[in-house]
Amino acid sequence: MYDLVIRNGRVVDGTGLPAFVADVAISGRRIARIGRIAERGVREIDATGRVVAPGFIDPHTHFDAQLLWDGCARPALSHGITTIVPGNCSLSLAPLKAAHRMKLVGMFNQIEEMPLKAFREGVVWDWETFPDYLARIRKGLAINVAPLVGHSLIRLWVMDEAAMQLTATPAEIERMCALLRECLDAGAIGLSTSYVDMDETLQPVPSRLADAREIDALAAVLGEYGRLLQIVPEFYDPDLTIARVDQLAELSLRHGIPTTFSPLFVTNDNVAGVERVMKRVEEQFARGARVWPQVQTRPIDISFSFAVPSLLFFRFPGWYRLIRFGSPEEIKAAFGDPARRAKLVAEAAALDALWPRVVLRHVAGEANRALVGKTLGEIAQLRGTTPVEAMIDLSLEEDLDAHFLAADMGHNDDARVGALLRHPLVHVGASDGGAHILSFSTYGDTGYLFARFVRATKAMTLEEAVKKITADTAAIWGIPDRGLLKPGQVADITIFDPDTIDRGQEDYVHDVPGDGWRYVRDSQGVELVIVGGAVAWSAAGGYQAAAGEILPGPACETRDMAAPEQVAA
């Protein structure tokens, strides 16, 4: 008798081949058989009319802190995600000396917009090394975690304060390489670095001080293990991005490693730039390099209030320094001072086309409740003022607790985004799950992929979309025994309704440590999620078993494995 049998499902196995109706039998943690199965299971699930697919893999998340208080990485599991990759953008939570904890918290707050109070009240700091951090999050883990180690953390551990000021000496580089080996031996899936991010003082993060010698030495260590390098390039500049593609290609060829960069957006003003980037990616793949661009499925939407800093205002130095470093009293004083306010209004004029479309989405009091849902353009007309002045007035009236939404700022041309997502060398990712929790919901990208680009626009088939977020991702990242439905594979499985799978509406929920809030989206059409052979979540029963693992596992278990087969171009 099998432990679990899924009956009569429409099996989309991750290969990209056409779906077929079959049963799937599971024994222990693994798939035992696929076909017409007469033998019964201890538990049976009727999947008639539903898709049975490999569990989805999200390769760009920042659940590093949330995993310390939530081993389910809510709500990722409910969206069919069975494996997440945290530690992107040069930031992980280990290796981390006690003396550097608040420095790291500051970087997470600045770069990933994670609240300081969530760290203060939700994190018990009882680790320093990477192995100890993995042991910490392994307790109660319901989702698989394939963790990157952050380059900024490697530098900070070895160089202390000098990591933020100097290039490394040969001796320091050798110590970084030894530390990276320790992290890879413990189970890190690769290394992440960044060429754009800044810390809480608006200075470059430590990884940006690394020179070519350091990057090459660390990539050589990755080559010893066949592990991946992730970077954040200067994505706002096509020429610089192309230079990073070339750099990654040389590292990939020299050391035999896969590499990936994120994000890559396509907007109305950079179509030609994205075409140039993709042309260079194709050229480098033709040379034998592996340089995978990551593209998100959803449009760019940003929510903001002036109670917390918002990256939307980063292009405006006057605004950003005020909301980043000013107290609430100082922000309100600046908004109320005619001279300072005039300067802010003039600076914001660079986005005059945006402000009338911004929507008021939440207020604290009753006086402005009737305005919720209206645009700043509509509110300005009612009040006889301008959209930016209306935004400032509402913020003062609500004691900075007025929340706004700038929707569809880019990456929203379905034809262009769909064509990019379907490109054989594009890697679906860059969700940022677990980060930017007061700016936008980083959940539901997989549901949006099916709803928008399979059902609505038909940019790709169901089978192509499943392959993109399962087998392709597992192969690119070297995640063992996942991404396909076939006997012997670990039973990470998502069952969903192909006619209804989608992301739900964006909700503002009060579930963050430190009395905090965040934007989330519930899943739609996902019915059951299996991790390691056990039901981890279902639409009927919610969160259940905790059978997640650290992937790819200690290097002693995976180091002798053959390099993953390259996804066909």
PDB file of N, CA, C and O in Angstrom, residues 22-77:
ATOM      1  N   ALA A  22      -3.467  10.771 -15.224  1.00  0.00           N
ATOM      2  CA  ALA A  22      -2.836   9.628 -14.563  1.00  0.00           C
ATOM      3  C   ALA A  22      -3.005   9.755 -13.053  1.00  0.00           C
ATOM      4  O   ALA A  22      -3.441  10.788 -12.530  1.00  0.00           O
ATOM      5  N   ASP A  23      -2.650   8.667 -12.366  1.00  0.00           N
ATOM      6  CA  ASP A  23      -2.549   8.677 -10.910  1.00  0.00           C
ATOM      7  C   ASP A  23      -1.076   8.852 -10.535  1.00  0.00           C
ATOM      8  O   ASP A  23      -0.171   8.485 -11.302  1.00  0.00           O
ATOM      9  N   VAL A  24      -0.850   9.404  -9.359  1.00  0.00           N
ATOM     10  CA  VAL A  24       0.514   9.563  -8.846  1.00  0.00           C
ATOM     11  C   VAL A  24       0.569   8.935  -7.468  1.00  0.00           C
ATOM     12  O   VAL A  24      -0.190   9.334  -6.562  1.00  0.00           O
ATOM     13  N   ALA A  25       1.448   7.945  -7.286  1.00  0.00           N
ATOM     14  CA  ALA A  25       1.586   7.258  -6.003  1.00  0.00           C
ATOM     15  C   ALA A  25       2.856   7.701  -5.300  1.00  0.00           C
ATOM     16  O   ALA A  25       3.912   7.861  -5.933  1.00  0.00           O
ATOM     17  N   ILE A  26       2.752   7.892  -3.997  1.00  0.00           N
ATOM     18  CA  ILE A  26       3.867   8.376  -3.180  1.00  0.00           C
ATOM     19  C   ILE A  26       4.125   7.379  -2.055  1.00  0.00           C
ATOM     20  O   ILE A  26       3.195   6.943  -1.368  1.00  0.00           O
ATOM     21  N   SER A  27       5.394   7.008  -1.883  1.00  0.00           N
ATOM     22  CA  SER A  27       5.818   6.202  -0.743  1.00  0.00           C
ATOM     23  C   SER A  27       6.884   6.982   0.015  1.00  0.00           C
ATOM     24  O   SER A  27       7.910   7.356  -0.569  1.00  0.00           O
ATOM     25  N   GLY A  28       6.631   7.229   1.294  1.00  0.00           N
ATOM     26  CA  GLY A  28       7.562   8.035   2.066  1.00  0.00           C
ATOM     27  C   GLY A  28       7.656   9.440   1.497  1.00  0.00           C
ATOM     28  O   GLY A  28       6.647  10.100   1.290  1.00  0.00           O
ATOM     29  N   ARG A  29       8.861   9.884   1.174  1.00  0.00           N
ATOM     30  CA  ARG A  29       9.082  11.237   0.659  1.00  0.00           C
ATOM     31  C   ARG A  29       9.108  11.297  -0.859  1.00  0.00           C
ATOM     32  O   ARG A  29       9.204  12.380  -1.423  1.00  0.00           O
ATOM     33  N   ARG A  30       9.023  10.142  -1.534  1.00  0.00           N
ATOM     34  CA  ARG A  30       9.291  10.140  -2.969  1.00  0.00           C
ATOM     35  C   ARG A  30       8.117   9.603  -3.798  1.00  0.00           C
ATOM     36  O   ARG A  30       7.261   8.873  -3.300  1.00  0.00           O
ATOM     37  N   ILE A  31       8.138  10.006  -5.061  1.00  0.00           N
ATOM     38  CA  ILE A  31       7.157   9.500  -6.015  1.00  0.00           C
ATOM     39  C   ILE A  31       7.530   8.063  -6.355  1.00  0.00           C
ATOM     40  O   ILE A  31       8.671   7.766  -6.726  1.00  0.00           O
ATOM     41  N   ALA A  32       6.558   7.159  -6.195  1.00  0.00           N
ATOM     42  CA  ALA A  32       6.814   5.740  -6.443  1.00  0.00           C
ATOM     43  C   ALA A  32       6.393   5.313  -7.834  1.00  0.00           C
ATOM     44  O   ALA A  32       7.060   4.476  -8.468  1.00  0.00           O
ATOM     45  N   ARG A  33       5.289   5.883  -8.326  1.00  0.00           N
ATOM     46  CA  ARG A  33       4.771   5.421  -9.609  1.00  0.00           C
ATOM     47  C   ARG A  33       3.818   6.450 -10.179  1.00  0.00           C
ATOM     48  O   ARG A  33       3.128   7.156  -9.432  1.00  0.00           O
ATOM     49  N   ILE A  34       3.768   6.539 -11.514  1.00  0.00           N
ATOM     50  CA  ILE A  34       2.809   7.403 -12.212  1.00  0.00           C
ATOM     51  C   ILE A  34       2.158   6.569 -13.306  1.00  0.00           C
ATOM     52  O   ILE A  34       2.849   5.916 -14.104  1.00  0.00           O
ATOM     53  N   GLY A  35       0.839   6.554 -13.346  1.00  0.00           N
ATOM     54  CA  GLY A  35       0.110   5.769 -14.349  1.00  0.00           C
ATOM     55  C   GLY A  35      -1.253   5.405 -13.810  1.00  0.00           C
ATOM     56  O   GLY A  35      -1.803   6.097 -12.954  1.00  0.00           O
ATOM     57  N   ARG A  36      -1.836   4.315 -14.290  1.00  0.00           N
ATOM     58  CA  ARG A  36      -3.075   3.796 -13.736  1.00  0.00           C
ATOM     59  C   ARG A  36      -2.718   2.851 -12.592  1.00  0.00           C
ATOM     60  O   ARG A  36      -2.087   1.813 -12.813  1.00  0.00           O
ATOM     61  N   ILE A  37      -3.079   3.209 -11.393  1.00  0.00           N
ATOM     62  CA  ILE A  37      -2.605   2.510 -10.203  1.00  0.00           C
ATOM     63  C   ILE A  37      -3.779   1.860  -9.493  1.00  0.00           C
ATOM     64  O   ILE A  37      -4.693   2.542  -9.001  1.00  0.00           O
ATOM     65  N   ALA A  38      -3.764   0.539  -9.445  1.00  0.00           N
ATOM     66  CA  ALA A  38      -4.853  -0.200  -8.794  1.00  0.00           C
ATOM     67  C   ALA A  38      -4.688  -0.230  -7.279  1.00  0.00           C
ATOM     68  O   ALA A  38      -5.675  -0.201  -6.531  1.00  0.00           O
ATOM     69  N   GLU A  39      -3.456  -0.287  -6.823  1.00  0.00           N
ATOM     70  CA  GLU A  39      -3.213  -0.398  -5.380  1.00  0.00           C
ATOM     71  C   GLU A  39      -3.679   0.860  -4.655  1.00  0.00           C
ATOM     72  O   GLU A  39      -3.564   1.970  -5.166  1.00  0.00           O
ATOM     73  N   ARG A  40      -4.193   0.667  -3.460  1.00  0.00           N
ATOM     74  CA  ARG A  40      -4.742   1.776  -2.696  1.00  0.00           C
ATOM     75  C   ARG A  40      -3.642   2.517  -1.949  1.00  0.00           C
ATOM     76  O   ARG A  40      -2.508   2.044  -1.800  1.00  0.00           O
ATOM     77  N   GLY A  41      -4.001   3.686  -1.460  1.00  0.00           N
ATOM     78  CA  GLY A  41      -3.114   4.477  -0.625  1.00  0.00           C
ATOM     79  C   GLY A  41      -3.704   4.663   0.758  1.00  0.00           C
ATOM     80  O   GLY A  41      -4.937   4.623   0.932  1.00  0.00           O
ATOM     81  N   VAL A  42      -2.853   4.854   1.745  1.00  0.00           N
ATOM     82  CA  VAL A  42      -3.339   5.177   3.090  1.00  0.00           C
ATOM     83  C   VAL A  42      -4.222   6.421   3.033  1.00  0.00           C
ATOM     84  O   VAL A  42      -5.260   6.502   3.701  1.00  0.00           O
ATOM     85  N   ARG A  43      -3.792   7.360   2.206  1.00  0.00           N
ATOM     86  CA  ARG A  43      -4.613   8.549   1.938  1.00  0.00           C
ATOM     87  C   ARG A  43      -4.756   8.695   0.436  1.00  0.00           C
ATOM     88  O   ARG A  43      -3.796   8.456  -0.305  1.00  0.00           O
ATOM     89  N   GLU A  44      -5.937   9.050  -0.005  1.00  0.00           N
ATOM     90  CA  GLU A  44      -6.166   9.244  -1.436  1.00  0.00           C
ATOM     91  C   GLU A  44      -6.786  10.618  -1.680  1.00  0.00           C
ATOM     92  O   GLU A  44      -7.580  11.107  -0.878  1.00  0.00           O
ATOM     93  N   ILE A  45      -6.368  11.220  -2.790  1.00  0.00           N
ATOM     94  CA  ILE A  45      -6.839  12.562  -3.165  1.00  0.00           C
ATOM     95  C   ILE A  45      -7.398  12.492  -4.577  1.00  0.00           C
ATOM     96  O   ILE A  45      -6.720  12.007  -5.496  1.00  0.00           O
ATOM     97  N   ASP A  46      -8.627  12.942  -4.741  1.00  0.00           N
ATOM     98  CA  ASP A  46      -9.248  12.983  -6.066  1.00  0.00           C
ATOM     99  C   ASP A  46      -8.861  14.298  -6.743  1.00  0.00           C
ATOM    100  O   ASP A  46      -9.255  15.372  -6.295  1.00  0.00           O
ATOM    101  N   ALA A  47      -8.086  14.214  -7.823  1.00  0.00           N
ATOM    102  CA  ALA A  47      -7.627  15.407  -8.541  1.00  0.00           C
ATOM    103  C   ALA A  47      -8.292  15.528  -9.906  1.00  0.00           C
ATOM    104  O   ALA A  47      -7.750  16.183 -10.808  1.00  0.00           O
ATOM    105  N   THR A  48      -9.468  14.950 -10.055  1.00  0.00           N
ATOM    106  CA  THR A  48     -10.179  15.033 -11.328  1.00  0.00           C
ATOM    107  C   THR A  48     -10.381  16.487 -11.744  1.00  0.00           C
ATOM    108  O   THR A  48     -10.868  17.309 -10.960  1.00  0.00           O
ATOM    109  N   GLY A  49      -9.998  16.808 -12.964  1.00  0.00           N
ATOM    110  CA  GLY A  49     -10.153  18.175 -13.468  1.00  0.00           C
ATOM    111  C   GLY A  49      -9.117  19.148 -12.965  1.00  0.00           C
ATOM    112  O   GLY A  49      -9.172  20.341 -13.292  1.00  0.00           O
ATOM    113  N   ARG A  50      -8.156  18.671 -12.199  1.00  0.00           N
ATOM    114  CA  ARG A  50      -7.123  19.539 -11.642  1.00  0.00           C
ATOM    115  C   ARG A  50      -5.761  19.187 -12.230  1.00  0.00           C
ATOM    116  O   ARG A  50      -5.509  18.061 -12.641  1.00  0.00           O
ATOM    117  N   VAL A  51      -4.872  20.170 -12.243  1.00  0.00           N
ATOM    118  CA  VAL A  51      -3.500  19.938 -12.681  1.00  0.00           C
ATOM    119  C   VAL A  51      -2.684  19.427 -11.497  1.00  0.00           C
ATOM    120  O   VAL A  51      -2.769  19.954 -10.385  1.00  0.00           O
ATOM    121  N   VAL A  52      -1.904  18.399 -11.742  1.00  0.00           N
ATOM    122  CA  VAL A  52      -0.940  17.890 -10.765  1.00  0.00           C
ATOM    123  C   VAL A  52       0.447  18.201 -11.325  1.00  0.00           C
ATOM    124  O   VAL A  52       0.834  17.671 -12.376  1.00  0.00           O
ATOM    125  N   ALA A  53       1.163  19.085 -10.665  1.00  0.00           N
ATOM    126  CA  ALA A  53       2.438  19.592 -11.188  1.00  0.00           C
ATOM    127  C   ALA A  53       3.526  19.479 -10.132  1.00  0.00           C
ATOM    128  O   ALA A  53       3.235  19.358  -8.930  1.00  0.00           O
ATOM    129  N   PRO A  54       4.781  19.548 -10.543  1.00  0.00           N
ATOM    130  CA  PRO A  54       5.847  19.666  -9.536  1.00  0.00           C
ATOM    131  C   PRO A  54       5.648  20.942  -8.715  1.00  0.00           C
ATOM    132  O   PRO A  54       5.087  21.933  -9.202  1.00  0.00           O
ATOM    133  N   GLY A  55       6.093  20.927  -7.482  1.00  0.00           N
ATOM    134  CA  GLY A  55       6.019  22.132  -6.663  1.00  0.00           C
ATOM    135  C   GLY A  55       6.797  23.267  -7.301  1.00  0.00           C
ATOM    136  O   GLY A  55       7.869  23.062  -7.888  1.00  0.00           O
ATOM    137  N   PHE A  56       6.267  24.478  -7.190  1.00  0.00           N
ATOM    138  CA  PHE A  56       6.898  25.641  -7.806  1.00  0.00           C
ATOM    139  C   PHE A  56       8.127  26.064  -6.994  1.00  0.00           C
ATOM    140  O   PHE A  56       8.165  25.902  -5.768  1.00  0.00           O
ATOM    141  N   ILE A  57       9.099  26.646  -7.675  1.00  0.00           N
ATOM    142  CA  ILE A  57      10.349  27.089  -7.042  1.00  0.00           C
ATOM    143  C   ILE A  57      10.495  28.591  -7.246  1.00  0.00           C
ATOM    144  O   ILE A  57      10.423  29.078  -8.383  1.00  0.00           O
ATOM    145  N   ASP A  58      10.684  29.327  -6.163  1.00  0.00           N
ATOM    146  CA  ASP A  58      10.859  30.783  -6.221  1.00  0.00           C
ATOM    147  C   ASP A  58      12.330  31.099  -5.963  1.00  0.00           C
ATOM    148  O   ASP A  58      12.801  30.997  -4.826  1.00  0.00           O
ATOM    149  N   PRO A  59      13.086  31.521  -6.995  1.00  0.00           N
ATOM    150  CA  PRO A  59      14.535  31.651  -6.851  1.00  0.00           C
ATOM    151  C   PRO A  59      15.042  32.993  -6.331  1.00  0.00           C
ATOM    152  O   PRO A  59      16.253  33.172  -6.199  1.00  0.00           O
ATOM    153  N   HIS A  60      14.142  33.941  -6.055  1.00  0.00           N
ATOM    154  CA  HIS A  60      14.638  35.229  -5.548  1.00  0.00           C
ATOM    155  C   HIS A  60      13.722  35.721  -4.439  1.00  0.00           C
ATOM    156  O   HIS A  60      12.714  36.380  -4.683  1.00  0.00           O
ATOM    157  N   THR A  61      14.070  35.371  -3.190  1.00  0.00           N
ATOM    158  CA  THR A  61      13.281  35.800  -2.044  1.00  0.00           C
ATOM    159  C   THR A  61      14.184  36.358  -0.962  1.00  0.00           C
ATOM    160  O   THR A  61      15.419  36.241  -1.006  1.00  0.00           O
ATOM    161  N   HIS A  62      13.517  36.949   0.036  1.00  0.00           N
ATOM    162  CA  HIS A  62      14.214  37.483   1.214  1.00  0.00           C
ATOM    163  C   HIS A  62      13.473  37.048   2.478  1.00  0.00           C
ATOM    164  O   HIS A  62      13.219  37.852   3.380  1.00  0.00           O
ATOM    165  N   PHE A  63      13.152  35.753   2.546  1.00  0.00           N
ATOM    166  CA  PHE A  63      12.476  35.199   3.718  1.00  0.00           C
ATOM    167  C   PHE A  63      13.451  34.914   4.867  1.00  0.00           C
ATOM    168  O   PHE A  63      13.066  34.279   5.852  1.00  0.00           O
ATOM    169  N   ASP A  64      14.688  35.359   4.760  1.00  0.00           N
ATOM    170  CA  ASP A  64      15.735  35.019   5.726  1.00  0.00           C
ATOM    171  C   ASP A  64      15.286  35.231   7.169  1.00  0.00           C
ATOM    172  O   ASP A  64      15.480  34.380   8.032  1.00  0.00           O
ATOM    173  N   ALA A  65      14.692  36.402   7.456  1.00  0.00           N
ATOM    174  CA  ALA A  65      14.251  36.693   8.819  1.00  0.00           C
ATOM    175  C   ALA A  65      12.922  36.023   9.132  1.00  0.00           C
ATOM    176  O   ALA A  65      12.746  35.457  10.223  1.00  0.00           O
ATOM    177  N   GLN A  66      11.979  36.064   8.207  1.00  0.00           N
ATOM    178  CA  GLN A  66      10.652  35.495   8.473  1.00  0.00           C
ATOM    179  C   GLN A  66      10.732  34.026   8.839  1.00  0.00           C
ATOM    180  O   GLN A  66       9.939  33.535   9.660  1.00  0.00           O
ATOM    181  N   LEU A  67      11.675  33.292   8.260  1.00  0.00           N
ATOM    182  CA  LEU A  67      11.808  31.872   8.563  1.00  0.00           C
ATOM    183  C   LEU A  67      12.127  31.622  10.040  1.00  0.00           C
ATOM    184  O   LEU A  67      11.897  30.522  10.545  1.00  0.00           O
ATOM    185  N   LEU A  68      12.627  32.631  10.730  1.00  0.00           N
ATOM    186  CA  LEU A  68      12.938  32.469  12.149  1.00  0.00           C
ATOM    187  C   LEU A  68      11.681  32.411  13.000  1.00  0.00           C
ATOM    188  O   LEU A  68      11.696  31.848  14.098  1.00  0.00           O
ATOM    189  N   TRP A  69      10.576  33.019  12.524  1.00  0.00           N
ATOM    190  CA  TRP A  69       9.324  32.945  13.276  1.00  0.00           C
ATOM    191  C   TRP A  69       8.205  32.261  12.498  1.00  0.00           C
ATOM    192  O   TRP A  69       7.118  32.036  13.035  1.00  0.00           O
ATOM    193  N   ASP A  70       8.452  31.912  11.254  1.00  0.00           N
ATOM    194  CA  ASP A  70       7.413  31.326  10.422  1.00  0.00           C
ATOM    195  C   ASP A  70       8.050  30.351   9.439  1.00  0.00           C
ATOM    196  O   ASP A  70       8.497  30.738   8.359  1.00  0.00           O
ATOM    197  N   GLY A  71       8.088  29.074   9.803  1.00  0.00           N
ATOM    198  CA  GLY A  71       8.699  28.058   8.960  1.00  0.00           C
ATOM    199  C   GLY A  71       7.909  27.721   7.716  1.00  0.00           C
ATOM    200  O   GLY A  71       8.376  26.944   6.874  1.00  0.00           O
ATOM    201  N   CYS A  72       6.714  28.319   7.565  1.00  0.00           N
ATOM    202  CA  CYS A  72       5.905  28.124   6.358  1.00  0.00           C
ATOM    203  C   CYS A  72       6.164  29.197   5.314  1.00  0.00           C
ATOM    204  O   CYS A  72       5.686  29.081   4.178  1.00  0.00           O
ATOM    205  N   ALA A  73       6.890  30.262   5.699  1.00  0.00           N
ATOM    206  CA  ALA A  73       7.090  31.407   4.799  1.00  0.00           C
ATOM    207  C   ALA A  73       5.750  31.883   4.240  1.00  0.00           C
ATOM    208  O   ALA A  73       5.595  32.098   3.034  1.00  0.00           O
ATOM    209  N   ARG A  74       4.781  32.050   5.123  1.00  0.00           N
ATOM    210  CA  ARG A  74       3.437  32.459   4.697  1.00  0.00           C
ATOM    211  C   ARG A  74       3.485  33.758   3.904  1.00  0.00           C
ATOM    212  O   ARG A  74       4.214  34.658   4.273  1.00  0.00           O
ATOM    213  N   PRO A  75       2.674  33.865   2.842  1.00  0.00           N
ATOM    214  CA  PRO A  75       1.760  32.861   2.304  1.00  0.00           C
ATOM    215  C   PRO A  75       2.329  32.081   1.119  1.00  0.00           C
ATOM    216  O   PRO A  75       1.573  31.599   0.280  1.00  0.00           O
ATOM    217  N   ALA A  76       3.664  31.972   1.008  1.00  0.00           N
ATOM    218  CA  ALA A  76       4.269  31.370  -0.185  1.00  0.00           C
ATOM    219  C   ALA A  76       3.751  29.963  -0.447  1.00  0.00           C
ATOM    220  O   ALA A  76       3.412  29.615  -1.581  1.00  0.00           O
ATOM    221  N   LEU A  77       3.696  29.136   0.604  1.00  0.00           N
ATOM    222  CA  LEU A  77       3.236  27.752   0.424  1.00  0.00           C
ATOM    223  C   LEU A  77       1.858  27.694  -0.217  1.00  0.00           C
ATOM    224  O   LEU A  77       1.589  26.863  -1.091  1.00  0.00           O
TER     225      LEU A  77
END
